[in-house]
Coordinates of C-alpha atoms and ligand atoms in Angstrom, one line a residue:
M1 CA 0.0 0.0 0.0
H2 CA 1.5 3.6 -0.7
T3 CA 1.1 6.5 1.3
K4 CA 0.1 10.0 0.1
I5 CA 2.8 12.3 -0.2
K6 CA 0.9 14.8 1.8
E7 CA 1.0 12.2 4.8
L8 CA 4.5 11.1 4.4
L9 CA 5.7 14.8 4.5
Q10 CA 3.3 15.5 7.4
F11 CA 3.6 12.4 9.7
G12 CA 6.4 10.3 8.4
T13 CA 8.9 9.2 10.8
V14 CA 12.7 9.2 9.9
G15 CA 13.7 5.4 9.5
A16 CA 10.0 4.1 8.3
Q17 CA 9.8 1.9 5.3
V18 CA 7.5 3.3 2.9
E19 CA 6.2 3.4 -0.6
A20 CA 5.3 6.4 -2.7
K21 CA 3.5 6.9 -6.1
G22 CA 3.2 10.0 -8.3
W23 CA 4.5 11.9 -11.3
I24 CA 8.2 13.3 -11.6
R25 CA 8.4 17.0 -11.8
T26 CA 12.1 17.4 -11.8
K27 CA 15.1 15.2 -12.1
R28 CA 18.9 16.1 -11.3
I29 CA 21.7 13.7 -11.8
N30 CA 25.2 13.0 -11.7
K31 CA 27.4 10.1 -11.6
Q32 CA 27.0 9.6 -8.0
V33 CA 23.3 10.8 -7.0
M34 CA 19.8 11.2 -8.6
F35 CA 17.4 13.5 -7.2
L36 CA 13.8 13.3 -8.3
T37 CA 10.8 15.4 -7.0
L38 CA 7.6 13.4 -7.0
N39 CA 4.3 14.9 -6.7
D40 CA 0.9 13.1 -6.3
G41 CA -1.5 15.9 -6.2
S42 CA -2.3 15.4 -2.3
C43 CA -0.7 18.6 -1.4
Q44 CA 1.5 21.4 -2.8
Q45 CA 4.8 20.1 -1.9
S46 CA 6.6 17.3 -3.8
L47 CA 8.6 14.4 -2.1
Q48 CA 12.2 14.6 -2.8
I49 CA 13.6 11.0 -3.6
V50 CA 17.3 10.4 -3.6
M51 CA 18.8 7.4 -5.4
S52 CA 22.0 6.0 -6.7
P53 CA 21.8 6.0 -10.3
S54 CA 24.3 3.2 -10.6
E55 CA 21.6 0.8 -9.3
L56 CA 19.1 1.4 -12.1
P57 CA 19.5 0.3 -15.8
K58 CA 20.5 2.9 -18.2
E59 CA 17.3 2.6 -20.4
L60 CA 15.1 3.4 -17.1
L61 CA 17.1 6.2 -16.3
S62 CA 16.4 7.8 -19.7
Q63 CA 12.7 7.2 -19.1
L64 CA 12.8 9.1 -15.8
V65 CA 11.7 12.6 -17.2
T66 CA 9.1 15.1 -16.2
G67 CA 5.6 13.7 -16.4
A68 CA 6.4 10.0 -16.1
S69 CA 4.6 8.1 -13.4
V70 CA 6.6 6.0 -11.1
T71 CA 6.5 3.8 -7.7
V72 CA 9.5 4.2 -5.4
S73 CA 10.1 2.5 -2.1
G74 CA 12.6 3.1 0.2
R75 CA 13.3 4.6 3.9
L76 CA 12.5 8.0 4.9
V77 CA 15.4 10.3 6.1
A78 CA 16.0 13.6 7.6
S79 CA 15.8 16.2 4.7
Q80 CA 18.9 18.6 4.2
G81 CA 16.5 20.9 2.5
A82 CA 15.0 23.8 4.3
N83 CA 11.4 23.1 2.8
Q84 CA 10.7 19.7 4.1
S85 CA 11.4 17.5 7.1
V86 CA 11.9 14.2 5.2
E87 CA 12.9 12.9 2.0
L88 CA 13.0 9.4 0.5
D89 CA 16.1 7.4 0.3
G90 CA 14.9 5.3 -2.7
H91 CA 15.9 1.5 -2.9
H92 CA 13.4 0.2 -5.4
L93 CA 11.9 2.1 -8.4
T94 CA 9.3 0.9 -11.0
L95 CA 8.3 2.9 -13.9
L96 CA 4.5 3.0 -14.1
G97 CA 4.1 5.2 -17.4
N98 CA 6.5 7.0 -19.6
A99 CA 6.2 10.4 -20.7
L100 CA 8.0 10.9 -23.9
D101 CA 7.4 14.2 -25.6
Y102 CA 5.5 15.3 -22.5
P103 CA 4.6 19.0 -23.6
L104 CA 5.2 20.5 -19.9
Q105 CA 8.6 21.3 -18.9
P106 CA 9.9 22.0 -15.3
K107 CA 9.6 25.6 -16.0
A108 CA 7.0 28.4 -15.7
H109 CA 4.5 28.1 -18.7
S110 CA 2.4 31.0 -19.6
L111 CA -1.4 30.6 -18.6
E112 CA -2.3 30.9 -22.2
F113 CA -0.1 27.9 -23.1
L114 CA -1.4 25.9 -20.3
R115 CA -5.1 26.7 -21.3
T116 CA -4.2 24.6 -24.6
W117 CA -3.3 21.6 -22.4
A118 CA -6.4 22.0 -20.2
H119 CA -6.1 18.3 -19.6
L120 CA -2.5 18.2 -18.1
R121 CA -2.5 21.4 -16.3
F122 CA -3.8 19.8 -13.2
R123 CA -0.2 18.5 -13.0
T124 CA 1.4 21.9 -12.4
N125 CA 2.0 23.7 -9.2
T126 CA -0.3 26.7 -10.1
F127 CA -3.4 24.5 -10.8
G128 CA -2.6 22.1 -8.2
A129 CA -3.0 24.9 -5.7
V130 CA -6.2 26.4 -7.6
F131 CA -8.1 23.1 -7.7
R132 CA -7.2 22.3 -4.0
I133 CA -8.4 25.7 -2.9
R134 CA -11.7 25.4 -5.2
H135 CA -12.2 22.2 -3.4
A136 CA -11.8 23.5 0.1
I137 CA -14.2 26.4 -0.7
S138 CA -16.9 24.1 -1.9
Y139 CA -16.7 21.9 1.2
A140 CA -16.8 25.0 3.3
I141 CA -19.8 26.1 1.6
H142 CA -21.9 23.0 2.7
H143 CA -20.3 23.3 6.0
F144 CA -21.2 26.8 6.5
F145 CA -24.9 26.5 5.4
H146 CA -25.4 22.9 7.2
E147 CA -24.4 24.5 10.4
R148 CA -27.0 27.2 10.1
G149 CA -29.9 24.6 9.4
F150 CA -30.2 25.2 5.6
F151 CA -31.2 22.3 3.4
Y152 CA -29.3 21.5 0.2
L153 CA -31.6 21.5 -2.7
H154 CA -30.9 20.1 -6.1
T155 CA -32.7 22.3 -8.5
P156 CA -33.4 21.3 -12.0
I157 CA -30.6 21.6 -14.6
I158 CA -33.1 21.1 -17.5
T159 CA -35.9 23.7 -17.1
A160 CA -38.5 25.3 -19.0
A161 CA -38.0 28.6 -17.0
D162 CA -35.9 31.3 -17.7
A163 CA -35.2 33.0 -14.4
E164 CA -33.9 36.2 -15.8
G165 CA -36.6 36.9 -18.1
A166 CA -34.3 37.3 -20.8
G167 CA -32.2 35.7 -23.4
E168 CA -29.0 33.8 -23.0
L169 CA -30.5 30.4 -23.0
F170 CA -28.8 27.2 -23.9
R171 CA -31.6 25.3 -25.7
V172 CA -32.1 21.5 -24.9
T173 CA -33.6 19.5 -27.5
T174 CA -33.5 15.9 -29.4
L175 CA -34.9 17.2 -32.6
D176 CA -32.4 17.8 -35.3
T177 CA -34.7 20.6 -36.8
P178 CA -37.7 21.5 -34.9
P179 CA -40.8 21.9 -37.0
K180 CA -42.1 25.7 -37.2
H181 CA -45.4 27.3 -36.3
P182 CA -47.1 29.1 -39.2
D183 CA -45.6 32.5 -37.9
G184 CA -42.4 31.1 -38.1
S185 CA -41.5 30.3 -34.4
M186 CA -40.0 26.9 -33.4
D187 CA -42.7 24.2 -32.6
Y188 CA -41.4 22.2 -29.7
S189 CA -44.6 20.3 -29.1
A190 CA -43.0 17.3 -30.8
D191 CA -39.8 17.5 -28.7
F192 CA -38.8 15.2 -25.9
F193 CA -40.6 17.3 -23.1
H194 CA -43.3 18.6 -25.5
T195 CA -42.3 22.0 -24.7
A196 CA -39.1 24.2 -25.2
T197 CA -36.4 23.6 -22.6
N198 CA -33.2 25.0 -21.7
L199 CA -30.1 24.5 -19.3
T200 CA -30.8 26.6 -16.3
V201 CA -29.4 30.0 -15.9
S202 CA -30.3 29.8 -12.0
G203 CA -32.0 27.7 -9.7
Q204 CA -33.7 30.7 -7.8
L205 CA -37.1 30.4 -8.8
A206 CA -37.1 26.5 -7.8
A207 CA -35.3 27.2 -4.4
E208 CA -38.0 29.9 -3.7
A209 CA -40.8 27.1 -3.8
A210 CA -38.6 24.9 -1.6
A211 CA -38.1 27.8 0.8
M212 CA -41.9 28.2 1.2
G213 CA -42.0 24.8 2.6
L214 CA -38.4 23.9 4.1
G215 CA -37.6 27.5 5.4
A216 CA -34.1 28.0 4.3
V217 CA -32.5 26.2 1.4
Y218 CA -29.6 26.4 -0.9
T219 CA -28.6 25.4 -4.3
F220 CA -24.9 24.8 -5.4
G221 CA -24.6 23.7 -8.9
P222 CA -23.9 24.3 -12.6
T223 CA -25.3 27.3 -14.2
F224 CA -25.4 27.9 -18.1
R225 CA -25.5 31.2 -19.9
A226 CA -25.0 31.6 -23.6
E227 CA -24.1 35.3 -23.2
N228 CA -21.3 36.3 -25.7
S229 CA -19.3 37.9 -22.8
N230 CA -15.7 37.1 -23.9
T231 CA -14.4 38.6 -20.7
T232 CA -12.0 37.2 -17.9
R233 CA -15.1 37.1 -15.6
H234 CA -17.7 35.1 -17.8
L235 CA -17.9 31.6 -18.5
A236 CA -20.8 29.8 -20.4
E237 CA -20.6 27.0 -17.7
F238 CA -20.1 28.2 -14.2
W239 CA -21.1 27.2 -10.6
M240 CA -23.3 29.4 -8.3
V241 CA -24.5 29.2 -4.7
E242 CA -27.9 30.2 -4.1
P243 CA -29.5 30.3 -0.8
E244 CA -33.1 31.5 -0.4
V245 CA -34.5 32.2 3.1
A246 CA -38.3 32.5 4.2
F247 CA -39.1 35.6 6.1
N248 CA -35.4 37.1 5.4
T249 CA -35.6 41.0 4.4
L250 CA -32.9 42.5 2.2
D251 CA -30.9 43.5 5.0
D252 CA -30.7 39.9 6.5
T253 CA -29.6 38.5 3.1
I254 CA -26.8 41.2 3.1
V255 CA -25.8 40.1 6.6
L256 CA -25.8 36.4 5.4
A257 CA -23.9 37.2 2.3
E258 CA -21.0 38.7 4.2
A259 CA -21.0 36.2 6.9
L260 CA -20.6 33.5 4.3
L261 CA -17.8 35.2 2.2
K262 CA -15.9 35.9 5.5
F263 CA -16.4 32.3 6.5
L264 CA -15.1 31.0 3.5
L265 CA -11.9 33.2 3.3
D266 CA -11.4 32.3 7.0
Y267 CA -11.7 28.5 6.1
V268 CA -9.2 28.8 3.1
L269 CA -6.6 30.8 5.1
K270 CA -6.6 28.2 7.7
Q271 CA -6.9 25.0 5.6
C272 CA -4.7 25.9 2.5
P273 CA -1.7 27.9 3.9
D274 CA 0.9 26.0 1.6
E275 CA -1.4 26.8 -1.5
L276 CA -1.7 30.5 -0.7
D277 CA 1.8 30.8 -0.1
F278 CA 2.6 29.5 -3.3
L279 CA 0.3 31.6 -5.1
N280 CA 1.3 34.6 -3.2
Q281 CA 4.9 33.9 -4.1
R282 CA 3.7 33.5 -7.8
L283 CA 2.3 36.7 -7.8
L284 CA 5.2 38.6 -6.2
S285 CA 7.4 37.4 -9.0
H286 CA 5.2 38.9 -11.5
S287 CA 6.6 41.8 -13.5
H288 CA 3.7 44.2 -12.5
A289 CA 3.8 43.0 -8.6
E290 CA 5.3 46.4 -7.7
E291 CA 2.1 48.1 -8.7
A292 CA -0.1 46.2 -6.4
T293 CA -0.4 47.7 -2.9
M294 CA -0.9 44.5 -1.1
T295 CA 0.0 41.0 -1.4
L296 CA -2.5 38.3 -2.0
L297 CA -2.4 37.3 1.5
E298 CA -2.4 40.8 2.8
R299 CA -5.5 41.2 0.6
L300 CA -7.6 38.2 1.9
Q301 CA -6.8 39.2 5.5
F302 CA -7.8 42.7 4.8
V303 CA -11.1 41.7 3.2
L304 CA -11.7 39.2 6.1
E305 CA -11.1 41.9 8.8
Q306 CA -12.8 45.0 7.2
P307 CA -16.7 45.6 7.3
F308 CA -17.9 45.8 3.9
A309 CA -19.0 49.3 2.5
R310 CA -22.7 49.7 1.9
I311 CA -24.1 52.4 -0.4
T312 CA -27.3 52.8 -2.5
Y313 CA -27.2 52.7 -6.3
T314 CA -28.2 56.3 -6.5
E315 CA -25.0 57.2 -4.2
A316 CA -23.0 54.9 -6.3
I317 CA -24.0 57.2 -9.3
A318 CA -23.0 60.3 -7.6
I319 CA -19.7 59.2 -6.4
L320 CA -18.8 58.0 -10.1
A321 CA -20.1 61.1 -11.6
A322 CA -18.1 63.2 -9.3
S323 CA -14.9 61.1 -9.5
N324 CA -11.8 62.5 -11.3
K325 CA -12.1 59.5 -13.4
H326 CA -15.1 61.0 -15.0
G327 CA -14.6 61.1 -18.8
Q328 CA -12.0 58.4 -18.5
F329 CA -14.3 55.5 -18.2
V330 CA -15.0 53.5 -21.5
Y331 CA -18.7 53.5 -20.7
P332 CA -19.2 57.1 -19.7
I333 CA -21.5 57.8 -16.7
T334 CA -24.8 59.0 -18.3
G335 CA -26.7 59.5 -15.1
W336 CA -29.3 57.8 -12.9
G337 CA -31.0 54.7 -14.5
M338 CA -27.7 53.3 -16.3
D339 CA -26.4 49.8 -15.6
L340 CA -23.0 49.7 -13.8
Q341 CA -20.1 48.4 -15.9
S342 CA -17.5 46.1 -14.4
E343 CA -15.0 49.2 -14.6
H344 CA -17.3 51.2 -12.4
E345 CA -17.7 48.6 -9.9
R346 CA -13.9 48.1 -9.6
Y347 CA -13.7 51.9 -9.5
L348 CA -15.8 52.1 -6.3
V349 CA -14.1 49.1 -4.9
E350 CA -10.4 49.7 -5.6
H351 CA -10.3 53.5 -5.6
H352 CA -13.1 54.8 -3.6
F353 CA -14.0 52.6 -0.9
K354 CA -10.8 50.4 -0.9
R355 CA -12.9 47.5 0.2
P356 CA -15.8 45.3 -0.7
V357 CA -18.8 47.2 -1.5
V358 CA -22.6 46.3 -1.2
V359 CA -24.5 48.3 -3.4
T360 CA -28.4 48.5 -3.0
D361 CA -31.6 49.7 -4.4
Y362 CA -31.1 49.7 -8.1
P363 CA -33.5 51.0 -10.7
K364 CA -36.4 48.6 -11.3
A365 CA -35.8 48.8 -15.1
I366 CA -32.4 47.2 -15.1
K367 CA -33.0 44.4 -12.6
A368 CA -34.9 41.1 -12.9
F369 CA -38.5 40.8 -12.5
Y370 CA -39.0 39.0 -9.3
M371 CA -37.3 41.9 -7.1
R372 CA -39.4 43.5 -4.7
Q373 CA -40.3 47.2 -5.5
N374 CA -39.5 49.9 -3.1
D375 CA -41.8 52.3 -1.9
D376 CA -40.4 55.1 -4.0
G377 CA -41.8 53.2 -7.2
K378 CA -38.6 53.5 -8.9
T379 CA -36.1 51.1 -7.2
V380 CA -35.9 47.4 -6.2
A381 CA -34.7 45.8 -3.0
A382 CA -31.7 44.6 -4.9
M383 CA -28.0 44.3 -3.6
D384 CA -24.8 43.3 -5.5
I385 CA -21.6 42.8 -3.6
L386 CA -18.4 44.2 -5.5
F387 CA -14.9 42.7 -4.9
P388 CA -11.5 44.2 -5.7
G389 CA -10.1 42.9 -8.9
V390 CA -13.3 40.9 -9.8
G391 CA -16.3 43.3 -9.5
E392 CA -19.6 41.7 -9.0
I393 CA -19.1 38.5 -6.9
I394 CA -23.0 38.3 -5.6
G395 CA -26.1 39.5 -6.8
G396 CA -29.2 39.3 -4.7
S397 CA -32.7 40.7 -3.6
Q398 CA -35.8 40.6 -1.5
R399 CA -38.5 39.0 -3.6
E400 CA -41.6 40.5 -4.6
E401 CA -44.1 38.6 -2.4
R402 CA -47.3 40.9 -3.4
M403 CA -49.1 39.1 -6.1
D404 CA -50.4 42.2 -7.8
Y405 CA -47.2 43.8 -8.0
L406 CA -45.5 40.8 -9.4
T407 CA -48.1 40.0 -12.0
A408 CA -47.8 43.5 -13.2
V409 CA -44.2 43.5 -13.9
M410 CA -44.6 40.0 -15.5
Q411 CA -47.3 41.1 -17.7
H412 CA -45.3 44.4 -18.7
I413 CA -42.1 42.3 -19.9
G414 CA -44.2 39.3 -21.2
I415 CA -43.5 36.4 -19.0
Q416 CA -45.8 33.4 -19.3
N417 CA -45.7 30.0 -18.2
L418 CA -44.8 30.8 -14.6
N419 CA -48.0 29.7 -13.3
W420 CA -46.6 27.5 -10.7
Y421 CA -44.3 30.1 -9.5
L422 CA -47.2 32.5 -9.0
D423 CA -48.8 29.8 -6.6
T424 CA -45.9 30.7 -4.2
R425 CA -47.5 34.0 -3.8
R426 CA -51.1 32.8 -4.3
F427 CA -50.9 30.3 -1.1
G428 CA -49.2 31.8 2.0
T429 CA -47.1 34.3 0.5
I430 CA -44.4 35.7 2.6
P431 CA -41.4 38.1 2.6
H432 CA -38.1 36.2 1.4
S433 CA -34.9 36.9 0.2
G434 CA -31.9 35.3 -1.5
F435 CA -28.6 35.6 -3.6
G436 CA -26.4 34.2 -6.1
L437 CA -22.5 33.7 -5.5
G438 CA -20.6 32.9 -8.5
L439 CA -18.3 30.2 -7.1
D440 CA -15.8 30.6 -9.7
R441 CA -15.5 34.4 -9.3
F442 CA -15.0 33.8 -5.5
V443 CA -12.1 31.5 -6.5
L444 CA -10.7 33.8 -8.6
F445 CA -10.5 36.4 -5.9
V446 CA -9.2 34.0 -3.3
T447 CA -6.4 32.6 -5.5
G448 CA -5.4 35.9 -7.2
M449 CA -5.8 34.3 -10.7
E450 CA -6.8 37.0 -13.3
N451 CA -8.7 35.1 -15.6
I452 CA -11.9 33.0 -14.7
R453 CA -10.8 30.2 -17.3
D454 CA -7.9 29.4 -14.8
V455 CA -10.0 28.5 -11.9
I456 CA -12.3 26.0 -13.5
P457 CA -11.5 22.6 -14.8
F458 CA -12.0 22.6 -18.9
P459 CA -13.3 26.1 -19.2
R460 CA -16.1 26.6 -21.5
T461 CA -16.4 30.1 -23.2
P462 CA -17.7 31.2 -26.5
G463 CA -16.0 29.6 -29.4
H464 CA -14.4 27.0 -26.9
V465 CA -15.1 23.8 -25.4
P466 CA -11.6 21.9 -24.3
C467 CA -13.2 18.4 -23.6
Ligands
ATP501 P1 -22.5 40.2 -14.9 O1 -23.3 41.3 -14.8 O2 -21.2 40.3 -14.1 O3 -22.7 39.3 -15.9 P2 -24.9 39.0 -13.7 O4 -25.6 40.4 -13.1 O5 -25.2 38.6 -14.9 O6 -23.4 39.2 -13.5 P3 -26.4 37.5 -11.5 O7 -27.3 36.9 -12.8 O8 -26.7 38.0 -10.8 O9 -25.0 38.1 -12.4 O10 -25.7 36.0 -11.0 C1 -25.0 35.9 -10.0 C2 -23.5 35.6 -9.7 O11 -23.1 34.6 -10.7 C3 -22.9 36.9 -10.3 O12 -22.6 37.8 -9.3 C4 -21.5 36.2 -10.4 O13 -20.7 36.2 -9.4 C5 -21.9 34.8 -11.2 N1 -21.9 34.8 -12.7 C6 -23.0 35.4 -13.3 N2 -22.8 35.3 -14.6 C7 -21.5 34.4 -14.6 C8 -20.6 34.0 -15.7 N3 -21.1 34.0 -17.2 N4 -19.7 33.3 -15.5 C9 -19.1 33.2 -14.2 N5 -20.0 33.7 -13.1 C10 -21.1 34.5 -13.5
MN502 MN1 -24.3 38.4 -16.7

């Protein structure tokens, strides 16, 4: 039985006879001694293996290259290196799989290059760190909600509902060419579900129905948007966490969101110190590092400790209009009613408040139909949480629980086929609130990566599907 390298490095005692398995990262060799670093993905560090090359056949030696997989047994000895307590004095080595012409070399490759080898990048230090952190965050999300009495709800992936009441849908069909109605529109009555269906853009509407019986629920699953946004923050398939809570007001949901984000940060800082150290170093060694005022670790600690700033949309517009950046934005500040672009969000966070910002009470015309109308008749009880480097990380709201308000908006924008949803208001309606946290954007922030394609396995974006 082999032992994970993480366990060998943490608990291995000098003198123990052990077996390790993994992939070779580097090899250094001279006549007397060969050093291999072996990584098995269990942790950031690799195990150093020391062997005498004279004990190994020449042909085998030439196959011990970066990327090759091996089993090594031997005795743990105290390490001379500063970074690790033990190394392996190897006695027996077996090649499991060779790696001739392995495209990744033991040097820093560009992230763009590694994206073209999306199936191999799990084997690099950077992506090992990113994906172990992504796991830790996912685990901590369940922990957070479970501890607070929320129920994990599996909402439909295939759905007939369009939660945003807008386009951007991936159609799901088994027909090669759906027949057309006389008016030219597609006729899906002959299709698998006898109606038009799509991949979900949000589990919210189903979560609302569940919250009306279970009280507090959360969904955590894949979400699909066919938006042609070729940005560093948009994916066609991403993961979203959506709590929905009966009787919560907008204020309650902001408190919940801030608590969740801080819990997750605290968890990763405690559970993934080696991964964060590695990513911190990685950013420091980048050429533009001197521009940054804080290191990655300082930034995470800072966000954890500071209360988030809170402003209304109306105040945000006033700040942006008065900013000396006025006139320098790609999208100029045209006044109240305009949607905030990512550059505006980042200005508020990175230049004005210098910490995460919660923006509330947006104009109803730029927000989704289910958001609760405020007494001013112009704004809705919405909130977006904006993060440094990322912009919007959470979008949420108090939901419109008043039947007459809700049906008026739905009629106005032409939403049909949501009769089941209206039943939540017909029968025992209550105030309730929720939000959506983009997991990938949060991982982007925590890891300090700059492109969302580098925090999800096999990123799918317009024109690109790696597997
Ligand atoms: P944006 O304006 O940045 O496109 P949005 O307003 O469409 O975001 P919501 O519909 O409120 O976002 O979704 C909730 C959260 O899901 C967002 O705050 C963000 O973290 C995440 N998100 C939305 N669209 C994407 C996407 N295409 N790729 C990755 N994450 C996304
Ligand atoms: Mn969007």
